[in-house]
Structures are given as structure tokens and as C-alpha cells.
mmCIF file of C-alpha atoms and ligand atoms in Angstrom:
data_model
loop_
_atom_site.group_PDB
_atom_site.id
_atom_site.type_symbol
_atom_site.label_atom_id
_atom_site.label_comp_id
_atom_site.label_asym_id
_atom_site.label_seq_id
_atom_site.Cartn_x
_atom_site.Cartn_y
_atom_site.Cartn_z
ATOM 1 C CA MET K 1 -41.899 6.858 -34.885
ATOM 2 C CA TYR K 2 -45.837 6.039 -35.160
ATOM 3 C CA PHE K 3 -45.194 1.928 -34.653
ATOM 4 C CA TYR K 4 -43.835 3.030 -30.720
ATOM 5 C CA ASP K 5 -46.599 3.977 -28.529
ATOM 6 C CA ASP K 6 -46.534 1.558 -25.279
ATOM 7 C CA ALA K 7 -48.623 -1.465 -27.145
ATOM 8 C CA GLY K 8 -46.346 -1.147 -30.069
ATOM 9 C CA SER K 9 -43.213 -1.015 -28.060
ATOM 10 C CA ARG K 10 -44.363 -4.031 -26.074
ATOM 11 C CA LEU K 11 -44.984 -5.911 -29.363
ATOM 12 C CA PHE K 12 -41.470 -5.121 -30.671
ATOM 13 C CA GLN K 13 -40.259 -6.322 -27.192
ATOM 14 C CA GLN K 14 -41.631 -9.801 -28.756
ATOM 15 C CA ILE K 15 -40.262 -9.107 -31.822
ATOM 16 C CA MET K 16 -36.875 -8.851 -30.501
ATOM 17 C CA ALA K 17 -37.230 -12.609 -29.040
ATOM 18 C CA LEU K 18 -38.305 -14.123 -31.980
ATOM 19 C CA PRO K 19 -36.576 -17.090 -33.325
ATOM 20 C CA GLU K 20 -36.332 -15.224 -36.809
ATOM 21 C CA TYR K 21 -35.835 -11.853 -35.540
ATOM 22 C CA TYR K 22 -32.231 -12.583 -35.843
ATOM 23 C CA PRO K 23 -30.600 -9.084 -35.033
ATOM 24 C CA THR K 24 -31.005 -8.586 -31.607
ATOM 25 C CA ARG K 25 -29.516 -11.791 -30.588
ATOM 26 C CA THR K 26 -26.786 -10.772 -32.778
ATOM 27 C CA GLU K 27 -26.382 -7.440 -31.755
ATOM 28 C CA PHE K 28 -26.006 -9.074 -28.025
ATOM 29 C CA ALA K 29 -23.777 -11.554 -29.205
ATOM 30 C CA ILE K 30 -21.085 -9.065 -30.290
ATOM 31 C CA PHE K 31 -21.758 -7.061 -27.123
ATOM 32 C CA ARG K 32 -20.922 -9.795 -25.217
ATOM 33 C CA GLU K 33 -18.049 -10.904 -27.123
ATOM 34 C CA HIS K 34 -16.453 -7.475 -27.603
ATOM 35 C CA GLY K 35 -18.386 -5.874 -24.585
ATOM 36 C CA ALA K 36 -14.647 -4.582 -23.326
ATOM 37 C CA ALA K 37 -13.288 -3.434 -26.676
ATOM 38 C CA ILE K 38 -16.938 -1.055 -27.733
ATOM 39 C CA ALA K 39 -16.488 0.292 -24.464
ATOM 40 C CA ALA K 40 -12.782 1.388 -24.420
ATOM 41 C CA ALA K 41 -13.363 2.593 -28.163
ATOM 42 C CA LEU K 42 -16.194 4.805 -26.385
ATOM 43 C CA ALA K 43 -14.574 6.422 -23.452
ATOM 44 C CA PRO K 44 -12.835 9.410 -23.892
ATOM 45 C CA ALA K 45 -9.045 9.132 -22.987
ATOM 46 C CA ALA K 46 -9.010 12.159 -20.673
ATOM 47 C CA GLY K 47 -11.290 11.691 -18.107
ATOM 48 C CA GLY K 48 -13.837 14.235 -17.029
ATOM 49 C CA GLU K 49 -17.550 14.845 -17.842
ATOM 50 C CA PHE K 50 -18.909 11.966 -19.928
ATOM 51 C CA ALA K 51 -22.174 11.282 -21.254
ATOM 52 C CA LEU K 52 -23.732 7.631 -22.788
ATOM 53 C CA VAL K 53 -26.549 9.081 -24.964
ATOM 54 C CA GLU K 54 -28.712 6.287 -26.426
ATOM 55 C CA LEU K 55 -31.395 7.463 -28.827
ATOM 56 C CA GLY K 56 -34.071 4.793 -28.517
ATOM 57 C CA ALA K 57 -32.847 2.795 -25.535
ATOM 58 C CA GLY K 58 -35.859 0.335 -25.548
ATOM 59 C CA ASP K 59 -35.055 -1.897 -22.734
ATOM 60 C CA GLY K 60 -31.494 -1.349 -22.665
ATOM 61 C CA ALA K 61 -30.838 -5.102 -22.761
ATOM 62 C CA LYS K 62 -27.520 -5.022 -24.966
ATOM 63 C CA THR K 63 -26.459 -1.721 -23.383
ATOM 64 C CA LYS K 64 -26.306 -2.783 -20.159
ATOM 65 C CA LEU K 65 -23.017 -5.243 -21.173
ATOM 66 C CA LEU K 66 -21.597 -2.157 -22.136
ATOM 67 C CA LEU K 67 -22.285 -0.156 -18.699
ATOM 68 C CA ARG K 68 -20.854 -3.013 -16.260
ATOM 69 C CA GLU K 69 -18.057 -2.654 -18.544
ATOM 70 C CA LEU K 70 -17.555 0.997 -17.858
ATOM 71 C CA LEU K 71 -18.493 0.753 -14.417
ATOM 72 C CA ARG K 72 -16.291 -1.974 -13.816
ATOM 73 C CA THR K 73 -13.275 -0.001 -15.533
ATOM 74 C CA GLY K 74 -14.357 3.224 -13.266
ATOM 75 C CA THR K 75 -15.724 5.612 -15.588
ATOM 76 C CA ALA K 76 -17.083 8.411 -14.394
ATOM 77 C CA PHE K 77 -20.701 8.683 -16.958
ATOM 78 C CA THR K 78 -23.870 9.631 -16.930
ATOM 79 C CA TYR K 79 -26.652 7.504 -18.681
ATOM 80 C CA ALA K 80 -28.904 9.298 -20.980
ATOM 81 C CA PRO K 81 -31.145 7.212 -22.726
ATOM 82 C CA VAL K 82 -33.733 8.630 -24.846
ATOM 83 C CA ASP K 83 -36.904 7.129 -25.904
ATOM 84 C CA ILE K 84 -40.124 7.870 -27.498
ATOM 85 C CA SER K 85 -42.038 5.619 -25.773
ATOM 86 C CA ALA K 86 -42.576 6.784 -21.673
ATOM 87 C CA GLY K 87 -43.923 2.913 -21.190
ATOM 88 C CA ALA K 88 -40.370 1.452 -22.007
ATOM 89 C CA MET K 89 -38.328 4.148 -20.579
ATOM 90 C CA THR K 90 -40.066 3.421 -16.932
ATOM 91 C CA GLY K 91 -39.155 0.257 -17.741
ATOM 92 C CA LEU K 92 -35.762 0.557 -18.177
ATOM 93 C CA VAL K 93 -35.314 3.389 -15.320
ATOM 94 C CA THR K 94 -36.876 1.033 -12.957
ATOM 95 C CA ALA K 95 -34.573 -2.183 -14.219
ATOM 96 C CA LEU K 96 -31.231 0.118 -14.247
ATOM 97 C CA ARG K 97 -32.106 1.125 -10.701
ATOM 98 C CA GLN K 98 -32.366 -2.482 -9.508
ATOM 99 C CA GLU K 99 -29.399 -4.502 -11.626
ATOM 100 C CA LEU K 100 -27.028 -1.099 -11.095
ATOM 101 C CA PRO K 101 -27.813 0.873 -8.474
ATOM 102 C CA SER K 102 -24.224 2.810 -8.880
ATOM 103 C CA LEU K 103 -24.971 3.969 -12.342
ATOM 104 C CA HIS K 104 -26.162 7.675 -12.698
ATOM 105 C CA VAL K 105 -29.349 7.979 -15.459
ATOM 106 C CA ALA K 106 -30.628 10.841 -16.825
ATOM 107 C CA PRO K 107 -33.522 9.920 -18.754
ATOM 108 C CA VAL K 108 -35.198 11.589 -21.912
ATOM 109 C CA VAL K 109 -38.713 10.822 -23.144
ATOM 110 C CA ALA K 110 -38.281 12.701 -26.414
ATOM 111 C CA ASP K 111 -37.913 11.753 -30.174
ATOM 112 C CA TYR K 112 -34.703 11.788 -32.296
ATOM 113 C CA ALA K 113 -35.369 15.331 -33.679
ATOM 114 C CA THR K 114 -35.845 16.776 -29.899
ATOM 115 C CA ALA K 115 -32.827 13.997 -28.413
ATOM 116 C CA LEU K 116 -30.363 15.863 -31.246
ATOM 117 C CA GLY K 117 -31.507 19.319 -30.287
ATOM 118 C CA GLN K 118 -30.398 18.133 -26.680
ATOM 119 C CA LEU K 119 -27.324 17.197 -27.778
ATOM 120 C CA ARG K 120 -25.769 20.088 -29.201
ATOM 121 C CA THR K 121 -26.052 21.734 -25.674
ATOM 122 C CA ARG K 122 -24.745 18.609 -23.740
ATOM 123 C CA PRO K 123 -21.172 19.848 -22.241
ATOM 124 C CA GLY K 124 -18.695 17.559 -21.772
ATOM 125 C CA SER K 125 -17.516 14.730 -23.862
ATOM 126 C CA LYS K 126 -19.809 12.235 -25.580
ATOM 127 C CA ALA K 127 -20.665 8.822 -26.688
ATOM 128 C CA VAL K 128 -24.471 8.613 -28.824
ATOM 129 C CA LEU K 129 -25.373 4.838 -29.533
ATOM 130 C CA PHE K 130 -27.758 4.123 -32.487
ATOM 131 C CA LEU K 131 -28.270 0.411 -32.286
ATOM 132 C CA GLY K 132 -30.395 -2.737 -33.157
ATOM 133 C CA SER K 133 -30.051 -1.442 -36.896
ATOM 134 C CA ASN K 134 -32.461 1.705 -36.067
ATOM 135 C CA ILE K 135 -30.170 3.241 -38.603
ATOM 136 C CA GLY K 136 -32.380 0.760 -41.330
ATOM 137 C CA ASN K 137 -35.361 2.148 -40.633
ATOM 138 C CA PHE K 138 -34.312 5.678 -42.443
ATOM 139 C CA GLY K 139 -34.477 5.990 -46.413
ATOM 140 C CA PRO K 140 -31.380 6.989 -48.134
ATOM 141 C CA ALA K 141 -32.036 10.470 -48.208
ATOM 142 C CA GLU K 142 -33.069 11.061 -44.545
ATOM 143 C CA ARG K 143 -30.431 8.233 -43.334
ATOM 144 C CA LEU K 144 -27.822 11.110 -44.451
ATOM 145 C CA ASP K 145 -29.138 13.482 -43.178
ATOM 146 C CA PHE K 146 -30.168 12.151 -39.793
ATOM 147 C CA LEU K 147 -26.327 11.086 -39.395
ATOM 148 C CA ARG K 148 -25.045 14.823 -40.636
ATOM 149 C CA GLN K 149 -27.144 16.136 -37.981
ATOM 150 C CA LEU K 150 -25.467 13.550 -35.274
ATOM 151 C CA ALA K 151 -22.088 14.167 -36.806
ATOM 152 C CA ALA K 152 -22.763 18.326 -36.219
ATOM 153 C CA PRO K 153 -22.643 18.132 -32.539
ATOM 154 C CA LEU K 154 -19.567 16.082 -32.143
ATOM 155 C CA ALA K 155 -15.841 17.230 -30.826
ATOM 156 C CA PRO K 156 -13.030 15.036 -32.266
ATOM 157 C CA ALA K 157 -12.986 12.928 -29.038
ATOM 158 C CA ASP K 158 -16.670 12.226 -29.602
ATOM 159 C CA ARG K 159 -17.556 9.197 -30.562
ATOM 160 C CA LEU K 160 -20.994 7.259 -32.464
ATOM 161 C CA LEU K 161 -21.672 3.676 -32.401
ATOM 162 C CA ILE K 162 -23.954 2.639 -34.556
ATOM 163 C CA GLY K 163 -25.357 -0.920 -35.322
ATOM 164 C CA PHE K 164 -25.999 -2.436 -39.022
ATOM 165 C CA ASP K 165 -27.866 -4.998 -39.820
ATOM 166 C CA LEU K 166 -25.411 -6.599 -42.876
ATOM 167 C CA GLN K 167 -26.558 -8.330 -46.342
ATOM 168 C CA LYS K 168 -26.863 -12.279 -45.924
ATOM 169 C CA ASP K 169 -28.842 -14.894 -47.055
ATOM 170 C CA PRO K 170 -32.111 -13.084 -48.659
ATOM 171 C CA ARG K 171 -34.775 -15.619 -47.183
ATOM 172 C CA ARG K 172 -33.456 -15.442 -43.759
ATOM 173 C CA ILE K 173 -34.242 -11.521 -43.451
ATOM 174 C CA ARG K 174 -37.287 -11.915 -45.214
ATOM 175 C CA ALA K 175 -38.597 -14.140 -42.484
ATOM 176 C CA ALA K 176 -36.936 -11.842 -40.036
ATOM 177 C CA TYR K 177 -40.028 -9.535 -41.201
ATOM 178 C CA ASP K 178 -42.850 -12.144 -41.624
ATOM 179 C CA ASP K 179 -42.395 -14.682 -38.274
ATOM 180 C CA ALA K 180 -44.397 -17.424 -38.275
ATOM 181 C CA GLN K 181 -46.568 -16.622 -34.666
ATOM 182 C CA GLY K 182 -47.657 -13.316 -36.644
ATOM 183 C CA VAL K 183 -45.981 -10.680 -34.087
ATOM 184 C CA THR K 184 -44.795 -8.211 -36.824
ATOM 185 C CA ALA K 185 -47.966 -8.361 -38.555
ATOM 186 C CA ALA K 186 -49.550 -7.702 -35.354
ATOM 187 C CA PHE K 187 -46.867 -4.607 -35.103
ATOM 188 C CA ASN K 188 -47.704 -3.246 -38.047
ATOM 189 C CA LEU K 189 -51.380 -4.125 -37.611
ATOM 190 C CA ASN K 190 -50.816 -1.340 -34.843
ATOM 191 C CA LEU K 191 -50.749 1.364 -36.574
ATOM 192 C CA LEU K 192 -54.343 1.063 -37.638
ATOM 193 C CA THR K 193 -55.897 0.760 -34.055
ATOM 194 C CA ARG K 194 -53.250 4.297 -33.161
ATOM 195 C CA PHE K 195 -55.316 5.637 -36.473
ATOM 196 C CA ASN K 196 -58.886 4.041 -34.993
ATOM 197 C CA ARG K 197 -57.801 5.299 -31.181
ATOM 198 C CA GLU K 198 -56.267 8.754 -32.172
ATOM 199 C CA LEU K 199 -57.885 9.865 -35.103
ATOM 200 C CA GLY K 200 -61.247 8.467 -34.707
ATOM 201 C CA ALA K 201 -60.774 6.374 -37.801
ATOM 202 C CA ASP K 202 -62.634 2.873 -38.461
ATOM 203 C CA PHE K 203 -60.267 0.698 -39.873
ATOM 204 C CA ASP K 204 -61.512 -3.220 -39.960
ATOM 205 C CA LEU K 205 -58.498 -4.786 -39.112
ATOM 206 C CA ALA K 206 -60.450 -7.667 -39.936
ATOM 207 C CA HIS K 207 -59.806 -6.963 -43.955
ATOM 208 C CA TRP K 208 -55.726 -5.663 -43.774
ATOM 209 C CA GLN K 209 -52.956 -7.804 -44.035
ATOM 210 C CA HIS K 210 -49.306 -7.623 -43.196
ATOM 211 C CA TYR K 211 -47.375 -8.447 -46.191
ATOM 212 C CA THR K 212 -43.415 -7.600 -46.571
ATOM 213 C CA ASP K 213 -40.481 -8.139 -49.282
ATOM 214 C CA TYR K 214 -36.880 -7.693 -49.372
ATOM 215 C CA ASN K 215 -35.112 -6.332 -52.448
ATOM 216 C CA PRO K 216 -31.444 -7.824 -52.131
ATOM 217 C CA LEU K 217 -30.273 -5.065 -54.997
ATOM 218 C CA THR K 218 -31.348 -2.081 -52.912
ATOM 219 C CA GLY K 219 -31.199 -3.879 -49.198
ATOM 220 C CA ALA K 220 -34.686 -2.771 -48.940
ATOM 221 C CA VAL K 221 -37.003 -4.748 -46.592
ATOM 222 C CA ARG K 222 -40.112 -3.252 -46.995
ATOM 223 C CA SER K 223 -43.417 -3.776 -45.240
ATOM 224 C CA PHE K 224 -47.258 -3.138 -46.432
ATOM 225 C CA LEU K 225 -50.891 -2.965 -45.027
ATOM 226 C CA VAL K 226 -52.106 -4.906 -48.084
ATOM 227 C CA SER K 227 -56.808 -3.892 -48.242
ATOM 228 C CA ALA K 228 -57.897 -7.183 -48.643
ATOM 229 C CA ARG K 229 -61.040 -5.831 -50.171
ATOM 230 C CA ALA K 230 -62.515 -2.526 -51.955
ATOM 231 C CA GLN K 231 -63.390 -0.453 -48.504
ATOM 232 C CA GLN K 232 -63.672 2.941 -46.968
ATOM 233 C CA VAL K 233 -62.050 4.359 -44.000
ATOM 234 C CA HIS K 234 -63.663 7.384 -42.307
ATOM 235 C CA PHE K 235 -61.067 9.567 -40.232
ATOM 236 C CA ASP K 236 -63.410 11.956 -37.673
ATOM 237 C CA ALA K 237 -60.236 13.995 -36.564
ATOM 238 C CA LEU K 238 -59.684 14.958 -40.222
ATOM 239 C CA ASP K 239 -63.312 14.974 -41.467
ATOM 240 C CA GLU K 240 -62.332 12.554 -44.326
ATOM 241 C CA THR K 241 -63.067 9.312 -45.829
ATOM 242 C CA VAL K 242 -60.584 7.589 -47.852
ATOM 243 C CA ASP K 243 -60.650 5.185 -50.667
ATOM 244 C CA PHE K 244 -58.853 2.092 -50.613
ATOM 245 C CA ALA K 245 -59.199 -0.236 -53.918
ATOM 246 C CA ALA K 246 -58.790 -4.259 -52.968
ATOM 247 C CA TRP K 247 -55.408 -5.245 -52.759
ATOM 248 C CA GLU K 248 -54.024 -1.692 -52.649
ATOM 249 C CA VAL K 249 -51.159 -1.132 -50.141
ATOM 250 C CA ILE K 250 -49.805 1.252 -47.683
ATOM 251 C CA HIS K 251 -46.295 1.190 -47.292
ATOM 252 C CA THR K 252 -45.846 1.447 -43.308
ATOM 253 C CA GLU K 253 -41.969 0.596 -42.843
ATOM 254 C CA ASN K 254 -38.468 0.040 -44.670
ATOM 255 C CA SER K 255 -35.927 -1.423 -42.978
ATOM 256 C CA TYR K 256 -32.257 -1.532 -44.815
ATOM 257 C CA LYS K 257 -29.594 -4.220 -44.186
ATOM 258 C CA PHE K 258 -25.981 -2.689 -45.746
ATOM 259 C CA THR K 259 -22.882 -4.152 -46.790
ATOM 260 C CA LEU K 260 -19.523 -2.680 -45.080
ATOM 261 C CA PRO K 261 -18.362 -1.217 -48.093
ATOM 262 C CA GLN K 262 -21.725 0.960 -48.159
ATOM 263 C CA ILE K 263 -21.102 1.458 -44.469
ATOM 264 C CA HIS K 264 -17.810 3.479 -45.246
ATOM 265 C CA GLU K 265 -19.454 5.264 -47.784
ATOM 266 C CA LEU K 266 -22.285 6.290 -45.638
ATOM 267 C CA ALA K 267 -20.041 7.589 -42.954
ATOM 268 C CA ALA K 268 -17.532 9.416 -45.343
ATOM 269 C CA GLU K 269 -20.586 11.628 -47.142
ATOM 270 C CA ALA K 270 -21.743 12.302 -43.961
ATOM 271 C CA GLY K 271 -18.705 14.133 -42.538
ATOM 272 C CA LEU K 272 -17.372 10.471 -39.800
ATOM 273 C CA ARG K 273 -14.842 7.929 -40.111
ATOM 274 C CA VAL K 274 -14.998 4.987 -39.338
ATOM 275 C CA VAL K 275 -12.622 4.343 -35.896
ATOM 276 C CA THR K 276 -13.002 0.360 -35.542
ATOM 277 C CA TYR K 277 -16.034 -2.179 -35.945
ATOM 278 C CA PHE K 278 -17.030 -4.788 -34.320
ATOM 279 C CA THR K 279 -19.013 -8.349 -35.881
ATOM 280 C CA ASP K 280 -20.402 -11.117 -35.148
ATOM 281 C CA ALA K 281 -18.460 -14.574 -36.720
ATOM 282 C CA ALA K 282 -20.929 -15.055 -39.194
ATOM 283 C CA THR K 283 -20.958 -11.327 -39.784
ATOM 284 C CA ASP K 284 -24.556 -10.802 -39.928
ATOM 285 C CA PHE K 285 -24.310 -7.274 -38.215
ATOM 286 C CA ALA K 286 -21.701 -4.927 -37.597
ATOM 287 C CA ASP K 287 -21.592 -2.333 -34.474
ATOM 288 C CA VAL K 288 -19.688 0.723 -36.063
ATOM 289 C CA VAL K 289 -17.412 3.421 -33.725
ATOM 290 C CA LEU K 290 -17.679 6.805 -36.063
ATOM 291 C CA ALA K 291 -15.806 9.982 -35.091
ATOM 292 C CA ILE K 292 -15.573 13.559 -37.342
HETATM 293 C C1 AVI T 1 -36.593 -0.775 -34.619
HETATM 294 N N1 AVI T 1 -36.207 -1.353 -36.023
HETATM 295 C C2 AVI T 1 -34.584 -1.855 -35.929
HETATM 296 C C3 AVI T 1 -36.551 -2.756 -36.707
HETATM 297 C C4 AVI T 1 -36.015 -3.405 -37.879
HETATM 298 O O1 AVI T 1 -35.729 -4.144 -37.650
HETATM 299 O O2 AVI T 1 -36.492 -2.767 -38.368
HETATM 300 C C5 AVI T 1 -38.141 -2.515 -36.424
HETATM 301 C C6 AVI T 1 -38.801 -3.892 -36.925
HETATM 302 N N2 AVI T 1 -40.564 -3.631 -37.586
HETATM 303 C C7 AVI T 1 -40.393 -5.411 -37.472
HETATM 304 N N3 AVI T 1 -39.855 -5.832 -37.354
HETATM 305 C C8 AVI T 1 -38.784 -4.932 -36.425
#
């Protein structure tokens, strides 16, 4: 979550538009192609109070397709986007007011843990969206724990929609996290800028490099910041100095990629069942509808 201060959120918006970063574009294509079927799979059959809660909403570009579909079919609902970046949320709410003035929006600026707590007390039926392969940023143990927490407040008619990036040509995956323009590098290095600003650290960004690998056996893209020389960093707020050896790394991010059998297995372990799923023509990405 530390990537997503306002500057990090802006960089992530740029990442999503990069030629190498296929997940956003692919999930968008799935929504464009299957928007009506996705909306039908999420909306409650019985009517009544219904909330569409989106964890990590960002700019909501894909979700707008779904929102339009639900409005078109006359579904009465509230859209509750959750994002940790106040800047991203302001942008989203402003855009929604202009583009979909009849939509009822209840924004929440919070981290996932806080949002999960609020889910438990939300009345009526709900569908929870967790798109963009955000699930891939958890390690295996925390992923299962998170899914169990997502499953806990669900009633039988409630639905989860989770976007999973699927395993594919390893070179394509790796390139998505090491783009030619260096935007992903800037996104990773922004963590050091945050340390400098928020903990009074003195990281010299000129001596840190972005590095990424993809392991097709585990499905994990791992991102690192590499110390390009032996150096010391002082953190004023901690009153501590840290030594980094030349080429020592800080492991900053995981982005896991999945297979469809793994998704079924994961759902079962979390006490969920796969209701249906939607993929693109090349099966690069899957949006999976789950229920308890
Ligand atoms: C937000 N998340 C799903 C992105 C991903 O693909 O893991 C974050 C990201 N990191 C580097 N590029 C994109």
C-alpha cells in the first residue's frame, strides 16, 4: 500500500497506459465484451438495497462500464469505491458526477483492512469488486487470509468479482514490469522518495536501481530496489542508520500470476466457489465471480 501516495497513484495511472502493461487493457476489453453478463452475475435477483463496493478503485475506468450497465438495466444500487489515495478518490468522484450524474456514490478513503471492517456492518446485499489483479500483490499466505476475510461478511446472494492476471509468455510478463520509458522504475523508486519525505531519510536516488524478475515456476514477478554501491542511509524519524552493501536489494513488490486451476483451488481453500468467469480471447486475464 505504500506505493500509493498521490504521486505513486499518478505514476500507476501512467503504468496502466504503457504499451508493455497489458493487464489493464485486457481487463478493460473483458468488461467491454462481457459487461452485460458481468452486471447480471453481480446484481441480486431479488432487488432491495444493493451496494457495489470496489476495493482499490483507482480511476474506476473499467468499473464505469459496469456502472453504466447497471444504470441501463434500472438496478437500484450505491457505488462505494474504496481507495487509499485521497487524490485518486477526488478524481474518481468528480469524474463520476460529470459522467454518470444519476449514480449514487458513497466514497471511502481507507486501506483494505479498514474497508473490510466496514463491509461487515453494511446492510443489504452486496457485490465486492477487487479488480486489476490487485490480488496478485499478496503473497500466498496473506492472499488466502484476505480472501477468507472477504468471504466472511458475504451472504449466499452476495458476490465477489476478482481480476486475476493469468500465466502466459514469461517475457511478456517480465516486460510489463520493466517498461522502456522507465515509468515502473519511477513508481518503485517513489518508495524511497516517501522514506525521505515521511521518515526524514536521505536515500540518494541516483544510487538505486529498479530490477524485476519473473519466475514461471511460482508465478511471481518480484520487484527490487538495488543498491548500486555500498552506502549508508540515515532515517531521522527512527534515529537509525542502515548500511547497504553494493548490489544488496530491497524486495519491494510481488505481482503473482495464476492458472485457472490454481484459482479454483484458492477459492475452495477460502470457503468460496467459482460461480462463473470471464476471459479475453487470448486467455491472458480472468475476471472471476465468486460466492460462498
Ligand atoms: C496494482 N497492481 C495490480 C499492479 C501489478 O501489476 O502488480 C502494481 C504494479 N506494479 C508495477 N507495475 C504495476
